[in-house]
Coordinates of C-alpha atoms in Angstrom, one line a residue:
M1 CA 0.0 0.3 0.1
A2 CA 3.2 2.3 0.8
M3 CA 4.3 1.1 -2.7
M4 CA 1.4 2.3 -4.4
L5 CA 1.4 6.2 -2.2
V6 CA 4.8 6.8 -3.1
G7 CA 4.3 5.9 -6.6
A8 CA 1.3 8.0 -7.0
A9 CA 3.2 10.9 -5.4
I10 CA 5.8 10.3 -7.8
N11 CA 3.7 10.4 -10.9
A12 CA 1.9 13.3 -9.2
V13 CA 5.4 15.2 -9.5
S14 CA 6.2 14.0 -12.6
V15 CA 2.9 15.2 -14.6
A16 CA 3.7 18.8 -13.1
L17 CA 7.2 18.9 -13.9
R18 CA 6.4 17.8 -17.7
R19 CA 4.1 20.2 -17.9
N20 CA 6.0 23.4 -15.7
D21 CA 9.6 22.7 -16.2
V22 CA 11.9 23.3 -18.6
V23 CA 14.9 23.7 -17.3
T24 CA 16.0 20.2 -15.6
G25 CA 15.7 18.0 -19.1
F26 CA 14.9 15.0 -17.3
F27 CA 11.2 14.7 -18.8
I28 CA 10.0 15.5 -22.1
C29 CA 7.6 18.7 -22.5
D30 CA 4.3 18.2 -24.1
I31 CA 5.5 19.9 -27.2
Q32 CA 8.4 17.8 -27.5
S33 CA 6.2 15.0 -27.3
E34 CA 3.2 16.0 -29.4
M35 CA 6.7 17.0 -31.9
H36 CA 8.1 13.3 -31.6
A37 CA 4.5 11.5 -31.9
N38 CA 3.6 13.7 -35.0
R39 CA 7.1 13.3 -36.8
I40 CA 7.7 17.4 -36.8
L41 CA 11.2 18.1 -36.7
P42 CA 12.7 21.8 -36.3
M43 CA 14.7 22.6 -38.9
A44 CA 17.4 25.4 -38.2
D45 CA 17.4 28.1 -40.6
H46 CA 20.5 27.5 -42.8
Q47 CA 21.3 29.7 -45.9
H48 CA 23.5 27.5 -48.2
G49 CA 26.8 28.6 -48.6
T50 CA 27.0 30.7 -45.9
M51 CA 28.6 29.2 -43.1
D52 CA 32.0 29.3 -42.4
T53 CA 34.1 26.7 -43.4
T54 CA 37.7 27.6 -42.5
V55 CA 38.6 25.5 -39.6
Q56 CA 37.2 22.3 -41.1
E57 CA 39.4 23.3 -44.4
N58 CA 42.2 24.0 -41.9
V59 CA 41.5 20.5 -39.9
Y60 CA 41.9 18.8 -42.9
S61 CA 44.4 20.0 -44.2
G62 CA 46.5 19.0 -41.5
F63 CA 45.1 16.1 -41.2
M64 CA 46.0 15.4 -44.8
T65 CA 49.6 16.4 -44.2
F66 CA 50.0 14.3 -40.9
V67 CA 49.1 11.4 -43.3
S68 CA 51.2 12.1 -45.9
R69 CA 54.4 12.7 -44.0
F70 CA 53.5 9.6 -41.8
C71 CA 53.3 7.4 -44.6
V72 CA 56.4 8.8 -45.8
A73 CA 58.1 7.9 -42.7
M74 CA 56.6 4.5 -42.7
I75 CA 58.4 3.8 -46.4
V76 CA 61.7 5.4 -45.0
L77 CA 61.4 2.9 -42.0
A78 CA 60.7 -0.2 -44.3
V79 CA 63.6 1.0 -46.0
F80 CA 65.7 1.3 -43.5
L81 CA 64.6 -2.5 -42.0
A82 CA 65.5 -4.0 -45.5
I83 CA 68.7 -2.9 -45.7
F84 CA 69.8 -3.2 -42.1
A85 CA 67.7 -6.3 -40.8
T86 CA 70.1 -9.0 -40.1

């Protein structure tokens, strides 16, 4: 009997939080559940070509430089081992 009362109290609190509390993030609010049920996905406003991609380009350039230097180092290591391996 006590467990049922505790369960009812928790359910009453969670319903109140679901409707009123937007800060915690522990419960889905009514608007989010309606959007999920109706498969309405909010999209960000974005204009094609307006994003600044300089950081991504620099990271990709650094990655390609690292990979090419690593490959050259592995080839040099393989040649060194082929010559001096006993």
